[in-house]
Short mmCIF file of C-alpha atoms in Angstrom, two decimals:
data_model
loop_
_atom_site.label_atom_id
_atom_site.label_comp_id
_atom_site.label_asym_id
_atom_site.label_seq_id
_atom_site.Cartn_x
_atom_site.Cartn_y
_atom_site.Cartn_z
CA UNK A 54 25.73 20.23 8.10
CA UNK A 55 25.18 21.48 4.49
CA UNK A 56 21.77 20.72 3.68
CA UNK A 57 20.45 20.41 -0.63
CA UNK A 58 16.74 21.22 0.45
CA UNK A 59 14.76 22.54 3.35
CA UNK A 60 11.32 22.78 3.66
CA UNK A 61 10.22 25.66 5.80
CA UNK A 62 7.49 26.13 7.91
CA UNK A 63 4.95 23.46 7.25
CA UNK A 64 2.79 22.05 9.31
CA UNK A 65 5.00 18.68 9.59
CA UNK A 66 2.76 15.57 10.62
CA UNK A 67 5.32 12.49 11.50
CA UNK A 68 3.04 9.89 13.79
CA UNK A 69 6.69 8.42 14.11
CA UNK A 70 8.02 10.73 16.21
CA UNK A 71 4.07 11.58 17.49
CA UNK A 72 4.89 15.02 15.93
CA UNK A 73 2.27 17.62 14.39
CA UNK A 74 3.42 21.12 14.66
CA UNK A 75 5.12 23.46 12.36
CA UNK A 76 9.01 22.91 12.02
CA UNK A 77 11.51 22.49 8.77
CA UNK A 78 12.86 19.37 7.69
CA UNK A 79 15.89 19.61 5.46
CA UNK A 80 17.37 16.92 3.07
CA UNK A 81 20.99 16.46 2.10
CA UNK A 82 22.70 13.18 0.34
CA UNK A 83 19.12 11.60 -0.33
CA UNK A 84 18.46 11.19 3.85
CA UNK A 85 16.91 13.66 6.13
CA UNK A 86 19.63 15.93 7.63
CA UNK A 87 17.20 18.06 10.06
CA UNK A 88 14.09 18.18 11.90
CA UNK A 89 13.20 21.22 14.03
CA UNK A 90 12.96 25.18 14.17
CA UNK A 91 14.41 28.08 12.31
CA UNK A 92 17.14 25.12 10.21
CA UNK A 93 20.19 27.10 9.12
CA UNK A 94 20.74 27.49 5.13
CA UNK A 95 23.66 27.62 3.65
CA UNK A 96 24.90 29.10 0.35
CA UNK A 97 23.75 26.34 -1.94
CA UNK A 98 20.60 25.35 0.10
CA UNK A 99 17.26 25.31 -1.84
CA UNK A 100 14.61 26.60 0.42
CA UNK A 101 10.71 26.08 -0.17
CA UNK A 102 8.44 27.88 1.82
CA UNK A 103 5.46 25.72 3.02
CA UNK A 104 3.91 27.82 4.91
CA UNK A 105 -0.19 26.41 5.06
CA UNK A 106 1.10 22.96 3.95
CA UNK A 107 1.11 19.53 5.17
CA UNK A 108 4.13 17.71 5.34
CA UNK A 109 4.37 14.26 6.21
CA UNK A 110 6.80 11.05 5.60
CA UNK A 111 7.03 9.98 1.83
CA UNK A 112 3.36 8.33 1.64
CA UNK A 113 3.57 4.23 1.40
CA UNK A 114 1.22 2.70 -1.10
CA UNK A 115 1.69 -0.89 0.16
CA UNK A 116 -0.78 -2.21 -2.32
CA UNK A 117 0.08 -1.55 -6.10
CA UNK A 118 0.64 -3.59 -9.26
CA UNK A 119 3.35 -1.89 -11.34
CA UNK A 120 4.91 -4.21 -13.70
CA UNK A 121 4.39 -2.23 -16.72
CA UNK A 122 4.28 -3.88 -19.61
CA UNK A 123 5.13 -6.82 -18.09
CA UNK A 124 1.19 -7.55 -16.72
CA UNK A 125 -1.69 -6.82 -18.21
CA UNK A 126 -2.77 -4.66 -14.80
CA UNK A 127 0.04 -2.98 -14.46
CA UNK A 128 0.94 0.72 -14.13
CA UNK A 129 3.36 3.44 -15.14
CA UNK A 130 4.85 3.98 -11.19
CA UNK A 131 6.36 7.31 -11.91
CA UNK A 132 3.25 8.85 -13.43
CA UNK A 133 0.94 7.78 -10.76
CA UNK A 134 3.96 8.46 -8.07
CA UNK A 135 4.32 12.07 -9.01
CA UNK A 136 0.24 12.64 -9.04
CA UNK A 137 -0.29 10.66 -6.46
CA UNK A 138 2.28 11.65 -3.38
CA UNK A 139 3.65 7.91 -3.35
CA UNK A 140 7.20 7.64 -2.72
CA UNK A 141 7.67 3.93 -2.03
CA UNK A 142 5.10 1.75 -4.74
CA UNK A 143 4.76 -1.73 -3.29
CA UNK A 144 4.26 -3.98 -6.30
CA UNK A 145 1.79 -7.05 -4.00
CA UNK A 146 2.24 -10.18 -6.43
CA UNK A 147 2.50 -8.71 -10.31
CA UNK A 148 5.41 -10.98 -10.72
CA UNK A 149 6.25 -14.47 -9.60
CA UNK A 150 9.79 -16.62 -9.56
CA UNK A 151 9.22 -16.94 -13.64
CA UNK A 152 9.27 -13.04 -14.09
CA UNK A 153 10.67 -11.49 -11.66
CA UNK A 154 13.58 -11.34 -13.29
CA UNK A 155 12.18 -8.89 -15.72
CA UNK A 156 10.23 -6.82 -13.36
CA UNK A 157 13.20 -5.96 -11.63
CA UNK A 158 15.86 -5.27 -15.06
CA UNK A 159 12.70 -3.32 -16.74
CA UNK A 160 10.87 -1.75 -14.00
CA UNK A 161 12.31 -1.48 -10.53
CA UNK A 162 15.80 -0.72 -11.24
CA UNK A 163 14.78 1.81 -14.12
CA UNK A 164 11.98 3.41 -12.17
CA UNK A 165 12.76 6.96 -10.06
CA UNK A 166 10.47 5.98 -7.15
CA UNK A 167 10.97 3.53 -4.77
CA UNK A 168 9.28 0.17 -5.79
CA UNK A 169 9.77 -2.98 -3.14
CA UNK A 170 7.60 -6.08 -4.01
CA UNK A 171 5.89 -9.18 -2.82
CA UNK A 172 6.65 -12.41 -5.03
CA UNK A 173 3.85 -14.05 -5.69
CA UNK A 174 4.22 -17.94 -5.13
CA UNK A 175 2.84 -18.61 -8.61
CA UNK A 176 4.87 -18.83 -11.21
CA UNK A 177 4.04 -16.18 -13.64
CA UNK A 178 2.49 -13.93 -10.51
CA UNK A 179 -0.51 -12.66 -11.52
CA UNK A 180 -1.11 -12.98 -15.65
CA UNK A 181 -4.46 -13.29 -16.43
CA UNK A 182 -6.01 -10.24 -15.35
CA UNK A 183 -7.63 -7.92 -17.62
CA UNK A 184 -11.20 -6.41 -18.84
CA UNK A 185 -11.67 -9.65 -21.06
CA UNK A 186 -9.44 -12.38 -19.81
CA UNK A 187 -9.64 -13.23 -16.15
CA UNK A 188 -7.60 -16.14 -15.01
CA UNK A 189 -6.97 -17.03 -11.02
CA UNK A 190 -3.33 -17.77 -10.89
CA UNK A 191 -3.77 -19.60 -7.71
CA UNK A 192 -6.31 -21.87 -9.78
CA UNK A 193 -3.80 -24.57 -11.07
CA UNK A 194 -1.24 -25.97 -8.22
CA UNK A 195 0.68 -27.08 -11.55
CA UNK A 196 1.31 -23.07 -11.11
CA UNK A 197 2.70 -23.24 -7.59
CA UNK A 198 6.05 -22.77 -7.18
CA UNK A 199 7.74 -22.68 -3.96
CA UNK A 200 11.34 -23.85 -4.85
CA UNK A 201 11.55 -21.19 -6.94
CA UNK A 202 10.24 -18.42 -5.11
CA UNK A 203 12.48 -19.32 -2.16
CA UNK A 204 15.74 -19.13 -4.85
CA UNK A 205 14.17 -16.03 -6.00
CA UNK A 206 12.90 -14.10 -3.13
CA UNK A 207 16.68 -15.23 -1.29
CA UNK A 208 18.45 -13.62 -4.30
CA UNK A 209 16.50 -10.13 -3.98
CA UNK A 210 16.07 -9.57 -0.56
CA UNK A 211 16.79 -5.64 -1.31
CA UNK A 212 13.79 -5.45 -2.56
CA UNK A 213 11.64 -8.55 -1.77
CA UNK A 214 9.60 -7.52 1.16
CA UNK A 215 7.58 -10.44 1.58
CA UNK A 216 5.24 -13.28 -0.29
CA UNK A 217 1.95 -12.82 -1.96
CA UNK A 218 -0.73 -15.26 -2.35
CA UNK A 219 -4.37 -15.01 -3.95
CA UNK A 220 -6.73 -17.11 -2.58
CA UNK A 221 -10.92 -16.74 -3.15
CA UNK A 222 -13.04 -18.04 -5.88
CA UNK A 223 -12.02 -15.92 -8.37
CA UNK A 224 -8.30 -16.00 -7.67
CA UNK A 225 -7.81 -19.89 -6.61
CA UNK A 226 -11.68 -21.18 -7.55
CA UNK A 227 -12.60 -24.80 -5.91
CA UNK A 228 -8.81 -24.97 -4.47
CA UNK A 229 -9.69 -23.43 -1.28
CA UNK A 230 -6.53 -22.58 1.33
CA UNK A 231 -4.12 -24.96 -0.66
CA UNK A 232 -2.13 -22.06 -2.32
CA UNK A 233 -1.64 -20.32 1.06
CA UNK A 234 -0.34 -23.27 2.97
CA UNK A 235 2.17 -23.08 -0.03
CA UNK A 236 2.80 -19.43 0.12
CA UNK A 237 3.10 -20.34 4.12
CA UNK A 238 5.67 -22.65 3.70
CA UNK A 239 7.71 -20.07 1.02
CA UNK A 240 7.27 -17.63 3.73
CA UNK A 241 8.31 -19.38 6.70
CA UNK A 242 11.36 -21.02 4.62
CA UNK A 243 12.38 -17.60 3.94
CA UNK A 244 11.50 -16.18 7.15
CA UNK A 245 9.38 -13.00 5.41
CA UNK A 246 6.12 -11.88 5.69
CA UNK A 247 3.31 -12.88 4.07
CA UNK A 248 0.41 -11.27 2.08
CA UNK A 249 -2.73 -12.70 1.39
CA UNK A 250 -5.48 -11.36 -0.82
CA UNK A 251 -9.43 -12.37 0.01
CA UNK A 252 -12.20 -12.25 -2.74
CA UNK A 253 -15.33 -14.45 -2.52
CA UNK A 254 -15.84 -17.81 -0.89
CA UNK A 255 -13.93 -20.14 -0.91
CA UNK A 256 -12.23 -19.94 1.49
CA UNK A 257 -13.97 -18.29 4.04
CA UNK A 258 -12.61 -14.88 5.73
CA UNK A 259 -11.68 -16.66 8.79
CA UNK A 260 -10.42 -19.94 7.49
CA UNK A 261 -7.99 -17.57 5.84
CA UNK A 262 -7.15 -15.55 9.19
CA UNK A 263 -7.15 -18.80 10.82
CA UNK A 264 -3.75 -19.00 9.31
CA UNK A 265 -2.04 -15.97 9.14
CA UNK A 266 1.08 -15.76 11.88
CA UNK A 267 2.45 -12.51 13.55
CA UNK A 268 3.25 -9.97 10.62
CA UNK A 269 1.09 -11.26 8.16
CA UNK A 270 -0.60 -8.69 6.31
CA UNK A 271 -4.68 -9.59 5.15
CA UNK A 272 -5.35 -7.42 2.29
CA UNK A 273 -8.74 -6.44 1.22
CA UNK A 274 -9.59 -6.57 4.87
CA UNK A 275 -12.81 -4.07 4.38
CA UNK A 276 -14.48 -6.04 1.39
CA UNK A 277 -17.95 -6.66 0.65
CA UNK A 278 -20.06 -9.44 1.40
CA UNK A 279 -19.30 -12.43 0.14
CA UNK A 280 -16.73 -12.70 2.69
CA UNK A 281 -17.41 -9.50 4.75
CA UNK A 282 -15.51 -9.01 7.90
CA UNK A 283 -18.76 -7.81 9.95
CA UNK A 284 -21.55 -9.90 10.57
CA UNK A 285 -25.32 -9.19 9.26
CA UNK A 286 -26.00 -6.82 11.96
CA UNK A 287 -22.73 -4.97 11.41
CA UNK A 288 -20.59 -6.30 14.58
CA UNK A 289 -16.80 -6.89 13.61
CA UNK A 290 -16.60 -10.76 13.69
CA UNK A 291 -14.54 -11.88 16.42
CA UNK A 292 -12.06 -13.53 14.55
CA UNK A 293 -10.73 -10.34 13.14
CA UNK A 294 -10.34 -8.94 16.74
CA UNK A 295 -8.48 -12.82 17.83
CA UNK A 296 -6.24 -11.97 15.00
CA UNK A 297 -5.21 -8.54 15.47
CA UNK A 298 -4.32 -10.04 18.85
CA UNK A 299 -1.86 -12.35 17.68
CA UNK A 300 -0.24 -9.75 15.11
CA UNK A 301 -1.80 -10.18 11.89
CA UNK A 302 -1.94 -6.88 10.02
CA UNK A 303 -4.98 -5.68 8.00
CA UNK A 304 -4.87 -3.58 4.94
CA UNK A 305 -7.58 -2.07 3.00
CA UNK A 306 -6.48 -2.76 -0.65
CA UNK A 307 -9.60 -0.87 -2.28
CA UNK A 308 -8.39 -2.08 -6.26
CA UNK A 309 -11.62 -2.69 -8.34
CA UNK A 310 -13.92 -5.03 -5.71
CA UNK A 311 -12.72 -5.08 -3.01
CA UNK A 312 -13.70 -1.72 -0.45
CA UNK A 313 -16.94 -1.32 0.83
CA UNK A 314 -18.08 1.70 2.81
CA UNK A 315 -21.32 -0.25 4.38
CA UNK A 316 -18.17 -2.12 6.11
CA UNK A 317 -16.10 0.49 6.59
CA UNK A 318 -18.28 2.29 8.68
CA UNK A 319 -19.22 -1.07 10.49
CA UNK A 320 -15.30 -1.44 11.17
CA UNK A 321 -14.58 1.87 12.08
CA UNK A 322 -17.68 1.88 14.49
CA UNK A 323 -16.46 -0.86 15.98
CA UNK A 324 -13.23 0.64 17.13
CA UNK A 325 -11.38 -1.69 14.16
CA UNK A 326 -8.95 0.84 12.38
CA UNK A 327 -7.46 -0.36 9.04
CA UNK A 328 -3.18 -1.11 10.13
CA UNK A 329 -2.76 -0.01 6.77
CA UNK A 330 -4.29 2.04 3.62
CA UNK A 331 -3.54 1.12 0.16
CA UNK A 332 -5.15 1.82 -2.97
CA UNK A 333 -4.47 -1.63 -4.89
CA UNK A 334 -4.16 0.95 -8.08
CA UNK A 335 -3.78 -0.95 -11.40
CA UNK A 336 -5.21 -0.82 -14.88
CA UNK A 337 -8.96 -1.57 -14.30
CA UNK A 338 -9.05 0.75 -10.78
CA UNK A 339 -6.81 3.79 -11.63
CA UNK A 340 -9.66 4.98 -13.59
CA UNK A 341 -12.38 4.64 -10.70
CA UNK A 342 -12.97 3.38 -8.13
CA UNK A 343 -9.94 3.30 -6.35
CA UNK A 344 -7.79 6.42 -8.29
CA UNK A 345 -4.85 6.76 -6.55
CA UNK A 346 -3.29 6.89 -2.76
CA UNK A 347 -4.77 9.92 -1.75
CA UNK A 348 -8.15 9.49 -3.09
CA UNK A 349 -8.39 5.91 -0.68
CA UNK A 350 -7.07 8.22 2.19
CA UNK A 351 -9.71 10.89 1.55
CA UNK A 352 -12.47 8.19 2.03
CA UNK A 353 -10.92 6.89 5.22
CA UNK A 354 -10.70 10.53 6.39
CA UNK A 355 -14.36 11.29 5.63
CA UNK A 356 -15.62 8.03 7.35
CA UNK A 357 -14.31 9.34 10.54
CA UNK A 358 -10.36 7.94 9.99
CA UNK A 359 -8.29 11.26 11.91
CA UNK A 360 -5.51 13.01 9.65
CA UNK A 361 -2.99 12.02 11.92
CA UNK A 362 -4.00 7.86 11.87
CA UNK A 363 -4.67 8.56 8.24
CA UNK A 364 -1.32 9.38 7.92
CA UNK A 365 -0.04 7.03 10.07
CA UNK A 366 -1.98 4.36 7.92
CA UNK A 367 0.37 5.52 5.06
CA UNK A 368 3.50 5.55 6.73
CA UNK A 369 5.30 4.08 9.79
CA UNK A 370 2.31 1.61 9.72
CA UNK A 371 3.42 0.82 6.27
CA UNK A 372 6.97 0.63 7.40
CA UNK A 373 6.10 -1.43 10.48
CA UNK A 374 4.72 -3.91 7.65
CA UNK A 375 7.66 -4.27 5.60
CA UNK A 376 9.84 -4.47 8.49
CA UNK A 377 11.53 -1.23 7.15
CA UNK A 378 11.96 1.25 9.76
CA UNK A 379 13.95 3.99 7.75
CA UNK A 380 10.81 4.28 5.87
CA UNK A 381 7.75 6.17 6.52
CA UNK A 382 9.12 8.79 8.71
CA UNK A 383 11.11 12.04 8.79
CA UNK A 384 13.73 10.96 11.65
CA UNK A 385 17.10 12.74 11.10
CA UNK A 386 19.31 9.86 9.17
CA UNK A 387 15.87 8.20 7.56
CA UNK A 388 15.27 7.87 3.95
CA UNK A 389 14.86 11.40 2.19
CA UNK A 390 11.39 11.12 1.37
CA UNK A 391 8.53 13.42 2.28
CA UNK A 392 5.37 14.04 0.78
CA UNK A 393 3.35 17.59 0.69
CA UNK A 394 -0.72 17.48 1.35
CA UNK A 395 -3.32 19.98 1.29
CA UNK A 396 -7.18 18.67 3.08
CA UNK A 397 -9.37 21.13 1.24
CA UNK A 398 -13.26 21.36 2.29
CA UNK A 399 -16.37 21.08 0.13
CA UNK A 400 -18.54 18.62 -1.10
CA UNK A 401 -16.68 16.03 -3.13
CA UNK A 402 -17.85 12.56 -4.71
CA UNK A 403 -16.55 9.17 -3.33
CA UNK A 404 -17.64 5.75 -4.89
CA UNK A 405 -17.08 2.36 -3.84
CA UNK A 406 -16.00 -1.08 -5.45
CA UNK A 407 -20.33 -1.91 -5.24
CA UNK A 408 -21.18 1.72 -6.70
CA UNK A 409 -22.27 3.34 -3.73
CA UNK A 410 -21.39 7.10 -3.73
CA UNK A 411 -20.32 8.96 -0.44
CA UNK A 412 -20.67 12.96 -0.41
CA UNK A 413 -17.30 13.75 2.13
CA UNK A 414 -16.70 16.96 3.26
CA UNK A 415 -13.14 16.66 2.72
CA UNK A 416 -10.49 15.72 -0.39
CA UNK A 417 -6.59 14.87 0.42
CA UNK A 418 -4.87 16.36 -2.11
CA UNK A 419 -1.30 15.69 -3.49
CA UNK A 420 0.78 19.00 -3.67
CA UNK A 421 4.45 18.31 -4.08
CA UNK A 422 7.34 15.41 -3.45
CA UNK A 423 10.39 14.79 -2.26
CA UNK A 424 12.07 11.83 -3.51
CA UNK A 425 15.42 10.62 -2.28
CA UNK A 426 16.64 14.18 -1.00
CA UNK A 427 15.36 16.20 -3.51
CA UNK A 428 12.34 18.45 -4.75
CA UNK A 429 10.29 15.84 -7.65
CA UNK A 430 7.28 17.09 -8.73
CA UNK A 431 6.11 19.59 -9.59
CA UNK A 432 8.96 20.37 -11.39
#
């Protein structure tokens, strides 16, 4: 085979295939065409040495809002794609039925990385959120609209992953689990997965679990107290672990409140790995705390997260998620989409969503993408 693009001699880290070693992996036709030793180039094969890289599956932010223009939180996905080492932005409720159509005309389809989304079983998805107007969507059933989000999320299944609900006082105030035994119902009529965000009680953090079925992902899984997943003496509550059992999926969606490290290091100690990293990266987080992708890896890294489940957090997990499976890895016939790292050592700054700051030895760094077959950024 003719390949467009090989990168040669990285050190290639696919937990898909269980792979970390140095190999190539060439590109040709937007897929990946090879995966291995010494890959032949031909006469119109561009060839990129990475020799003291990392290269791993095109990284899976499945916690974004980038409905630009659109949302009052939402981000530019190219910019922070290119920066960032995101390949695939997964847009987790921005729009509902009532926009959707807009997101996906204006946004999506115009867009050079990958965006997928969740449709958020209000209405107008998530419009109220901003540095002076903050209104919970989920507040007002009036806003609920499962009809619609069933038409909606039936016509767009290429890129409708799942269903998004927001449920905590801020997001749904005195209405408790009512919105996510609506989003439940849009879900199971649809037969997708479901996403639920967490802030402060109510509901509680295992009312909400309580709920969730095989698949489901919890987001903001490693939040703060109110509604911490450990208990006052730092022991993961044993609903998480019932969970987990039955298939529910937890994410970290850092965003602007909603990562702590206290937990964190009470979850990782406890043997409770995040299924997922995400940043939650819009207009009030891209700033600080949160940043980007690669900045919410970093801090899983330095809290004693490996490179290889860090990875894996970013990737197939992601994949497994959205039910995807030609994402998040570098399989010969896969998507075309790779992403190239460098962990540098030092002494580098973390924060938190409650202002603690973390001195890690360690920063993830994004040096280069590969989007759909072909060399992105840098230029």
């Amino acid at each position: 085979m003719q390949h467009d693009l090989i990168l040669k001699g990285a050190r290639v880290i696919d937990p898909s295939q269980n792979h970390d070693g140095i190999c190539d992996v060439a590109f040709a036709d937007g897929r990946v065409s090879g995966f291995g030793r010494d890959l032949p180039a031909g006469p119109g094969t561009q060839v990129r040495d990475m020799e003291g890289a990392i290269v791993t599956p095109g990284l899976i932010d499945l916690h974004t809002h980038v409905y630009w223009g659109g949302t009052s939180l939402g981000i530019d996905a190219d910019d922070f794609c290119r920066t960032s080492g995101v390949t695939t932005s997964v847009d987790t409720g921005s729009a509902g039925p009532g926009n959707f159509a807009g997101f996906r005309s204006h946004v999506i389809e115009r867009s050079q990385a990958r965006i997928l989304a969740y449709l958020h079983v209000s209405f107008a998805g998530i419009f109220g959120f901003s540095k002076t107007i903050m209104v919970g969507e989920s507040e007002d059933p009036r806003l609920m609209a499962p009809r619609e989000a069933v038409e909606v999320a039936d016509a767009n299944r290429d890129v409708i992953v799942g269903i998004k609900v927001r449920v905590g006082r801020h997001a749904s105030g005195d209405q408790g689990t009512a919105p996510l035994d609506i989003a439940l119902q849009v879900a199971e009529e649809t037969g997708l997965p479901l996403m639920a965000h967490i802030d402060e009680p109510p509901p509680s953090y295992e009312q909400v679990l309580a709920m969730l079925r095989p698949g489901d992902v919890l987001t903001h899984a490693f939040r703060p107290f109110p509604n911490s997943p450990i208990t006052a003496q730092g022991a993961v509550k044993p609903a998480l672990r019932e969970a987990r059992a039955r298939g529910v999926l937890f994410d970290i969606g850092h965003g602007k409140g909603s990562f702590a490290f206290k937990t964190a290091r009470a979850m990782l100690a406890g043997g409770f790995l995040p299924d997922t990293i995400s940043s939650d990266v819009h207009q009030l987080c891209i700033e600080g705390p949160a940043f980007d992708q690669v900045t919410t890896m970093s801090k899983m890294l330095c809290l004693g997260m490996s490179l290889t489940e860090v990875v894996a957090a970013s990737t197939v997990n992601a994949a497994v998620a959205l039910k995807r499976m030609e994402y998040g890895t570098l399989k010969v016939g896969a998507l075309g989409d790779a992403t190239v790292l460098a962990v540098r050592d030092g002494a580098f700054d973390y924060v938190d969503t409650r202002g603690e700051h973390m001195t890690g030895d360690r920063r993830i760094t994004a040096e280069g993408v590969v989007l759909k077959g072909r060399w992105w950024h840098p230029a």
